[in-house]
Each structure stands twice: as C-alpha cells, then as structure tokens.
Amino acid sequence: MPCEGCMKGDNESTDATMEFLLLGFSELFCLRVLLFLIFLVIHLVTLAENMMIFIAVVMEHSRPPMLFFLCQLSVIELCYTLVIVPKALLGLMVMNGITISFIGCAAQMHFFVGLGGAECFLLAAMSYDRYVAICQPLYYTAVMSEGLCLRLSIACCLGGFAVALWLTVAVFRLPFCQSHRINHFFCDVPAVLHLACTQSYIPELPLLAACVLLLLFPFLLILTSYVCIAAALLRITSSLRRGKAFSTCFSHLAIALLHYGCASFMYIRPKSSYSPARDKIVSLVYTNITPLLYPLIYSLRNKEIRGALKKMLRRKRIFELN
C-alpha cells in the first residue's frame, strides 16, 4: 500500500526538482572533527596507494596478465572512493546532513554499483588467470594473451555498468514517501529502497536479480576456479612447490573474501532486516577500509607489483639525482 503523500516516479517535473537529505553521521556531530580527520587521512592514503600502483604498472614495458588486472583494480578503487568519500567528508562539516539532488543521487548509485560490479567480474577474471597459471602452465602465455586480457577488462566494466544502469532505473522509478531523509552517508541501494512507499517485496526483485548477476555468478566462477586449483595442488607431491603455487593465489583470495563478504552481508537479505546504524558501519569498511587494504595485500604478496614499484622508485631517485 502506498503511503500518503507519495511522489510517483513517472512525474518527471517533480523528480527533476526533488532532493534527498543524506543524514550521514549527524547523530555523532560532536565527533565530526575527529571523524573528518580520520576519513580524510584514510582517503588520501588510499588515493596515494592506488595511484602509485597505477603509475608503476603504466611505466612497465611488459605487463603480465595479473599485473594488468591489478592495475585495473587500482583504477576501479580510485574511482570507487572518489564517488563516495568526498560527499561523505562534506556531510561531516554540516550539522543536519547534506542535500543531494534526485539526479545526483541516481548518478552516485549508478557509479557505485557499476564500479562494484566491475570489480566482481574482474575478480572472476583474475581467478581464471590463476586457474590457467596453475592448471595449464604450459599454455598460460598463449591463453592469457594481451588481447584476451583487454577483452576481459572491457567486458567486466560493460557488464558491471549495464547491470548498474538497469538497477538504478528500477529503484528510482519507485514512488517515494514524503520523507526524503536517507539515513546514510551516500545513496546506497538498501537505504534508498527503505524510502519506497510500498510494503510488498516487488521493489526488492531488481536488487535480488542484480545480486545474482553481480555477486552470485562471479562468485560461482571464482569458486569453480579454486576447486580446480585445489585439485591441481593436491596432485603436486612437493610441499615446497605446492606452497609456492598457493602463495600466488593468496592475495587474490584475500581480496575476493573481503569484497564478497561485505557485499553479501549488505545486499543479500530482505528489506525488513535493514538497520541504518549497522549498515553505515559495514559501508565504512567496504568504502574506506577495503580500498586502503587492497594495495597493501597485493603489493606485499605479489612480486610483480613489488618489482614495478621498486623500478618506479629507482627511476624517481635517478631523476632527482640528475
């Protein structure tokens, strides 16, 4: 049953002027300066880390497939944080939340879901790379060609943004109640769905379908790859070789678990279990902490990334000396 005072999604003139109020952390206004400084430092460090990875890989003359995929992952994380964090930082500077236009909210949701979806597909492509490297090492160079890596990279982005566009349109066609107060620091899908003037489960169907396409399908691909990898590792008699082969998968596995753990907790659940306080804490993790941790995980564990960073720093020292 629609609530009284709903605004219908097909009223274009109303939607064009409609605004949402992002409440953010207004209940913690007394801590706004501390929160602002913490988020700002994390944001700047995250940008610096991912920019260093991107520049180091771009400066490499030959880029192995995993290095190419890690470079794309860094670009996605850069865009991911720039879509969410600046608005959240701005919201910490005002007392009663910050307004965002209907179009601005839809655009933020689209880019957030699109980049997150592209990352899901990219993690699946990276798992296929590890599968070929361990299960078919003799064919690795032929299979994981530069052309295939480029096609996979483009397909990941197109797939993520296509699903995001469909989901965003489906969400913002819903009727919204008079209260446009989003108890969140960005236009996340569950937070916006919570404002929809309907008590049925029909508005959740697009989110469920998006979760199947962006979370379940890539996760099954990753799971299949690692089942095959585990079977191949069990056939290796030398424990030293087995440990060395597994170490090449560790950084990807850690990133995949972090990403899918947070995303599954946030989106694979009914609307009735929505909890603003809990959701904001989890959202802080996957919009601020995980992008900060990703470069640390794969730069510490991936020798190709370490080598690229060392070369970049060496070139910088030579340039400064000259």
Short mmCIF file of C-alpha atoms in Angstrom, two decimals:
data_model
loop_
_atom_site.label_atom_id
_atom_site.label_comp_id
_atom_site.label_asym_id
_atom_site.label_seq_id
_atom_site.Cartn_x
_atom_site.Cartn_y
_atom_site.Cartn_z
CA MET A 1 0.00 0.00 0.00
CA PRO A 2 1.49 3.38 -0.96
CA CYS A 3 1.81 5.77 1.90
CA GLU A 4 0.03 9.10 1.94
CA GLY A 5 1.91 11.84 0.14
CA CYS A 6 3.93 9.58 -2.16
CA MET A 7 5.66 11.05 -5.16
CA LYS A 8 5.20 8.90 -8.22
CA GLY A 9 8.35 8.02 -10.13
CA ASP A 10 6.80 8.91 -13.52
CA ASN A 11 6.23 12.57 -12.55
CA GLU A 12 9.25 13.99 -14.36
CA SER A 13 8.82 17.63 -13.33
CA THR A 14 8.65 16.65 -9.67
CA ASP A 15 11.61 14.29 -9.90
CA ALA A 16 13.78 16.93 -11.57
CA THR A 17 13.44 19.25 -8.56
CA MET A 18 13.28 16.56 -5.89
CA GLU A 19 16.10 16.38 -3.34
CA PHE A 20 17.24 13.84 -0.78
CA LEU A 21 18.85 14.60 2.56
CA LEU A 22 21.87 12.44 3.40
CA LEU A 23 21.93 12.33 7.20
CA GLY A 24 25.39 10.74 7.31
CA PHE A 25 26.76 10.73 10.85
CA SER A 26 24.64 13.61 12.13
CA GLU A 27 23.99 11.66 15.35
CA LEU A 28 27.76 11.85 16.02
CA PHE A 29 28.06 15.56 15.32
CA CYS A 30 30.19 16.14 18.44
CA LEU A 31 32.83 13.85 16.90
CA ARG A 32 32.66 15.41 13.44
CA VAL A 33 36.18 16.90 13.52
CA LEU A 34 37.78 13.61 14.59
CA LEU A 35 35.78 11.60 12.04
CA PHE A 36 36.59 14.11 9.32
CA LEU A 37 40.34 13.87 10.00
CA ILE A 38 40.28 10.05 10.16
CA PHE A 39 38.31 9.71 6.91
CA LEU A 40 40.44 12.36 5.18
CA VAL A 41 43.71 10.62 6.11
CA ILE A 42 42.36 7.22 5.01
CA HIS A 43 41.08 8.74 1.77
CA LEU A 44 44.38 10.44 0.93
CA VAL A 45 46.43 7.32 1.74
CA THR A 46 44.07 5.19 -0.38
CA LEU A 47 44.39 7.59 -3.32
CA ALA A 48 48.19 7.66 -2.97
CA GLU A 49 48.47 3.85 -2.77
CA ASN A 50 46.30 3.19 -5.81
CA MET A 51 47.91 6.00 -7.82
CA MET A 52 51.34 4.51 -7.09
CA ILE A 53 50.19 1.07 -8.30
CA PHE A 54 48.65 2.57 -11.43
CA ILE A 55 51.70 4.69 -12.31
CA ALA A 56 54.13 1.83 -11.57
CA VAL A 57 52.23 -0.55 -13.89
CA VAL A 58 51.80 2.04 -16.67
CA MET A 59 55.56 2.67 -16.64
CA GLU A 60 56.27 -1.05 -17.15
CA HIS A 61 57.14 -2.01 -20.72
CA SER A 62 55.87 -5.59 -20.40
CA ARG A 63 52.77 -6.25 -18.31
CA PRO A 64 51.91 -9.83 -17.32
CA PRO A 65 48.15 -10.54 -17.13
CA MET A 66 47.94 -10.35 -13.33
CA LEU A 67 49.79 -7.01 -13.35
CA PHE A 68 47.33 -5.73 -15.96
CA PHE A 69 44.33 -6.82 -13.88
CA LEU A 70 45.77 -5.35 -10.67
CA CYS A 71 46.25 -2.05 -12.48
CA GLN A 72 42.57 -2.06 -13.49
CA LEU A 73 41.61 -2.96 -9.91
CA SER A 74 43.53 0.09 -8.68
CA VAL A 75 41.71 2.34 -11.17
CA ILE A 76 38.35 0.93 -10.03
CA GLU A 77 39.25 1.54 -6.36
CA LEU A 78 40.35 5.09 -7.17
CA CYS A 79 37.03 5.87 -8.85
CA TYR A 80 35.12 3.95 -6.19
CA THR A 81 36.42 6.13 -3.35
CA LEU A 82 36.07 9.37 -5.34
CA VAL A 83 32.38 8.62 -5.94
CA ILE A 84 31.60 8.18 -2.23
CA VAL A 85 34.16 9.73 0.13
CA PRO A 86 34.24 13.46 -0.90
CA LYS A 87 30.46 13.78 -0.39
CA ALA A 88 30.72 11.93 2.93
CA LEU A 89 33.51 14.28 4.08
CA LEU A 90 31.41 17.28 3.10
CA GLY A 91 28.49 15.84 5.08
CA LEU A 92 30.62 15.74 8.23
CA MET A 93 31.02 19.52 8.08
CA VAL A 94 27.30 20.29 8.43
CA MET A 95 25.01 19.61 11.37
CA ASN A 96 21.79 18.19 9.92
CA GLY A 97 23.02 16.33 6.87
CA ILE A 98 23.70 17.38 3.29
CA THR A 99 21.27 17.58 0.38
CA ILE A 100 21.74 15.73 -2.89
CA SER A 101 19.56 16.13 -5.98
CA PHE A 102 17.46 13.31 -7.44
CA ILE A 103 19.78 13.08 -10.47
CA GLY A 104 22.88 13.33 -8.26
CA CYS A 105 21.66 10.52 -6.03
CA ALA A 106 20.85 8.32 -9.03
CA ALA A 107 24.24 9.05 -10.60
CA GLN A 108 26.07 8.23 -7.37
CA MET A 109 24.19 4.93 -7.04
CA HIS A 110 24.84 4.05 -10.68
CA PHE A 111 28.60 4.62 -10.47
CA PHE A 112 28.86 2.93 -7.08
CA VAL A 113 27.03 -0.21 -8.23
CA GLY A 114 28.73 -0.15 -11.64
CA LEU A 115 32.24 0.05 -10.19
CA GLY A 116 31.41 -2.58 -7.56
CA GLY A 117 30.01 -4.86 -10.27
CA ALA A 118 33.04 -4.33 -12.49
CA GLU A 119 35.22 -5.32 -9.55
CA CYS A 120 33.19 -8.52 -9.03
CA PHE A 121 33.65 -9.52 -12.66
CA LEU A 122 37.32 -8.53 -12.55
CA LEU A 123 37.93 -10.77 -9.53
CA ALA A 124 36.37 -13.63 -11.54
CA ALA A 125 38.72 -12.86 -14.47
CA MET A 126 41.69 -12.83 -12.08
CA SER A 127 40.65 -16.24 -10.71
CA TYR A 128 40.62 -17.58 -14.28
CA ASP A 129 44.14 -16.21 -14.72
CA ARG A 130 45.27 -18.12 -11.61
CA TYR A 131 43.50 -21.26 -12.87
CA VAL A 132 45.35 -21.16 -16.19
CA ALA A 133 48.68 -20.36 -14.49
CA ILE A 134 48.46 -23.34 -12.10
CA CYS A 135 46.39 -25.92 -14.01
CA GLN A 136 47.67 -25.23 -17.54
CA PRO A 137 51.09 -23.60 -17.08
CA LEU A 138 52.42 -24.66 -20.49
CA TYR A 139 49.56 -22.87 -22.27
CA TYR A 140 49.50 -19.81 -19.98
CA THR A 141 51.23 -17.39 -22.36
CA ALA A 142 49.13 -18.50 -25.32
CA VAL A 143 45.81 -18.46 -23.45
CA MET A 144 46.25 -15.28 -21.39
CA SER A 145 47.23 -13.11 -24.33
CA GLU A 146 47.18 -9.32 -24.22
CA GLY A 147 44.11 -9.30 -26.46
CA LEU A 148 42.16 -11.64 -24.16
CA CYS A 149 43.10 -9.59 -21.08
CA LEU A 150 41.90 -6.41 -22.78
CA ARG A 151 38.62 -8.04 -23.84
CA LEU A 152 38.03 -9.38 -20.33
CA SER A 153 38.78 -5.95 -18.87
CA ILE A 154 36.28 -4.22 -21.17
CA ALA A 155 33.66 -6.92 -20.60
CA CYS A 156 33.98 -6.53 -16.80
CA CYS A 157 33.29 -2.78 -17.00
CA LEU A 158 30.46 -3.07 -19.54
CA GLY A 159 28.80 -5.87 -17.57
CA GLY A 160 29.03 -4.00 -14.26
CA PHE A 161 27.69 -0.71 -15.60
CA ALA A 162 24.92 -2.35 -17.66
CA VAL A 163 23.51 -4.10 -14.57
CA ALA A 164 24.01 -0.90 -12.53
CA LEU A 165 22.03 1.17 -15.05
CA TRP A 166 19.15 -1.29 -15.02
CA LEU A 167 19.10 -1.44 -11.20
CA THR A 168 19.31 2.36 -10.80
CA VAL A 169 16.42 2.95 -13.21
CA ALA A 170 14.34 0.28 -11.42
CA VAL A 171 14.99 1.85 -7.98
CA PHE A 172 14.33 5.46 -8.99
CA ARG A 173 11.09 4.61 -10.80
CA LEU A 174 9.58 3.66 -7.43
CA PRO A 175 7.24 6.04 -5.59
CA PHE A 176 8.93 7.72 -2.63
CA CYS A 177 7.27 8.86 0.58
CA GLN A 178 7.31 12.48 1.67
CA SER A 179 10.32 11.88 3.89
CA HIS A 180 13.43 12.04 1.69
CA ARG A 181 15.83 11.64 4.60
CA ILE A 182 18.37 8.92 3.74
CA ASN A 183 19.92 7.64 6.95
CA HIS A 184 23.28 7.01 5.28
CA PHE A 185 26.33 8.90 4.04
CA PHE A 186 25.70 8.04 0.37
CA CYS A 187 22.86 6.83 -1.87
CA ASP A 188 23.20 3.12 -1.19
CA VAL A 189 20.55 0.81 -2.66
CA PRO A 190 19.05 -0.53 0.64
CA ALA A 191 18.92 2.98 2.14
CA VAL A 192 17.03 4.40 -0.87
CA LEU A 193 14.75 1.35 -1.12
CA HIS A 194 13.83 1.96 2.52
CA LEU A 195 12.12 5.21 1.41
CA ALA A 196 9.93 3.48 -1.18
CA CYS A 197 6.19 3.75 -0.48
CA THR A 198 5.37 0.08 -0.73
CA GLN A 199 5.13 -2.79 1.70
CA SER A 200 5.50 -5.56 -0.90
CA TYR A 201 8.68 -7.37 -1.85
CA ILE A 202 8.38 -6.43 -5.54
CA PRO A 203 10.79 -3.42 -5.31
CA GLU A 204 13.46 -5.80 -3.94
CA LEU A 205 13.34 -8.05 -7.02
CA PRO A 206 15.68 -5.85 -9.13
CA LEU A 207 18.19 -5.81 -6.25
CA LEU A 208 17.91 -9.59 -5.92
CA ALA A 209 18.46 -10.03 -9.67
CA ALA A 210 21.45 -7.66 -9.55
CA CYS A 211 22.92 -9.65 -6.66
CA VAL A 212 22.60 -12.84 -8.72
CA LEU A 213 24.34 -11.24 -11.71
CA LEU A 214 27.00 -9.22 -9.86
CA LEU A 215 27.67 -11.38 -6.79
CA LEU A 216 26.47 -14.96 -7.20
CA PHE A 217 27.50 -15.55 -10.82
CA PRO A 218 31.11 -14.23 -10.45
CA PHE A 219 31.41 -15.97 -7.07
CA LEU A 220 30.49 -19.32 -8.65
CA LEU A 221 33.13 -18.73 -11.34
CA ILE A 222 35.73 -17.96 -8.66
CA LEU A 223 34.67 -21.00 -6.65
CA THR A 224 34.94 -23.26 -9.72
CA SER A 225 38.40 -21.89 -10.50
CA TYR A 226 39.64 -22.54 -6.96
CA VAL A 227 38.15 -26.04 -6.84
CA CYS A 228 40.18 -26.83 -9.97
CA ILE A 229 43.24 -25.13 -8.46
CA ALA A 230 42.87 -27.10 -5.21
CA ALA A 231 42.62 -30.35 -7.18
CA ALA A 232 45.77 -29.44 -9.12
CA LEU A 233 47.64 -28.51 -5.93
CA LEU A 234 46.77 -31.85 -4.32
CA ARG A 235 48.44 -33.62 -7.23
CA ILE A 236 51.73 -31.79 -6.57
CA THR A 237 53.95 -34.07 -4.49
CA SER A 238 56.46 -31.44 -3.38
CA SER A 239 55.19 -29.38 -0.43
CA LEU A 240 57.56 -26.58 -1.41
CA ARG A 241 56.13 -26.35 -4.92
CA ARG A 242 52.60 -26.62 -3.55
CA GLY A 243 53.20 -23.74 -1.11
CA LYS A 244 54.78 -21.62 -3.83
CA ALA A 245 51.82 -22.20 -6.16
CA PHE A 246 49.29 -21.38 -3.42
CA SER A 247 51.16 -18.18 -2.49
CA THR A 248 50.44 -16.80 -5.98
CA CYS A 249 46.70 -17.10 -5.20
CA PHE A 250 46.78 -15.72 -1.64
CA SER A 251 46.40 -12.00 -2.44
CA HIS A 252 43.54 -12.60 -4.89
CA LEU A 253 41.78 -14.94 -2.46
CA ALA A 254 42.10 -12.42 0.40
CA ILE A 255 40.69 -9.57 -1.73
CA ALA A 256 37.83 -11.75 -3.01
CA LEU A 257 36.85 -12.81 0.52
CA LEU A 258 36.87 -9.19 1.75
CA HIS A 259 34.87 -7.92 -1.20
CA TYR A 260 32.25 -10.69 -1.32
CA GLY A 261 31.97 -10.88 2.46
CA CYS A 262 30.98 -7.23 2.82
CA ALA A 263 28.82 -7.14 -0.32
CA SER A 264 26.92 -10.31 0.57
CA PHE A 265 26.21 -9.06 4.09
CA MET A 266 24.89 -5.75 2.74
CA TYR A 267 22.75 -6.81 -0.20
CA ILE A 268 21.69 -10.46 0.08
CA ARG A 269 18.97 -10.01 2.70
CA PRO A 270 15.32 -8.84 2.94
CA LYS A 271 14.34 -5.18 3.31
CA SER A 272 12.86 -5.95 6.74
CA SER A 273 16.34 -6.56 8.18
CA TYR A 274 17.55 -3.08 7.21
CA SER A 275 19.45 -1.42 10.07
CA PRO A 276 20.82 2.10 9.36
CA ALA A 277 23.45 2.09 12.14
CA ARG A 278 24.79 -1.35 11.25
CA ASP A 279 24.72 -0.66 7.51
CA LYS A 280 26.70 2.54 7.91
CA ILE A 281 29.44 0.71 9.83
CA VAL A 282 29.70 -2.05 7.20
CA SER A 283 29.62 0.56 4.43
CA LEU A 284 32.51 2.37 6.10
CA VAL A 285 34.51 -0.85 5.86
CA TYR A 286 33.97 -1.51 2.15
CA THR A 287 34.12 2.12 1.00
CA ASN A 288 37.11 3.21 3.11
CA ILE A 289 38.98 0.30 4.71
CA THR A 290 38.98 -2.32 1.94
CA PRO A 291 40.24 0.11 -0.77
CA LEU A 292 43.01 1.01 1.71
CA LEU A 293 43.90 -2.66 2.34
CA TYR A 294 43.79 -3.94 -1.25
CA PRO A 295 47.06 -2.30 -2.42
CA LEU A 296 48.79 -3.41 0.79
CA ILE A 297 47.64 -7.02 0.30
CA TYR A 298 48.69 -7.45 -3.30
CA SER A 299 51.81 -5.24 -3.12
CA LEU A 300 53.15 -7.27 -0.20
CA ARG A 301 52.29 -10.67 -1.74
CA ASN A 302 52.76 -10.07 -5.48
CA LYS A 303 56.37 -10.00 -6.64
CA GLU A 304 55.43 -8.37 -9.97
CA ILE A 305 53.82 -5.42 -8.21
CA ARG A 306 56.78 -5.15 -5.82
CA GLY A 307 59.15 -5.18 -8.79
CA ALA A 308 57.17 -2.49 -10.61
CA LEU A 309 57.11 -0.26 -7.51
CA LYS A 310 60.86 -0.71 -6.97
CA LYS A 311 61.57 0.25 -10.58
CA MET A 312 59.37 3.35 -10.27
CA LEU A 313 61.12 4.45 -7.07
CA ARG A 314 64.51 3.77 -8.67
CA ARG A 315 63.62 5.94 -11.67
CA LYS A 316 62.46 8.67 -9.31
CA ARG A 317 65.80 8.64 -7.42
CA ILE A 318 67.79 8.75 -10.67
CA PHE A 319 65.66 11.65 -11.88
CA GLU A 320 66.20 13.55 -8.61
CA LEU A 321 69.97 12.95 -8.72
CA ASN A 322 70.19 14.20 -12.30
#
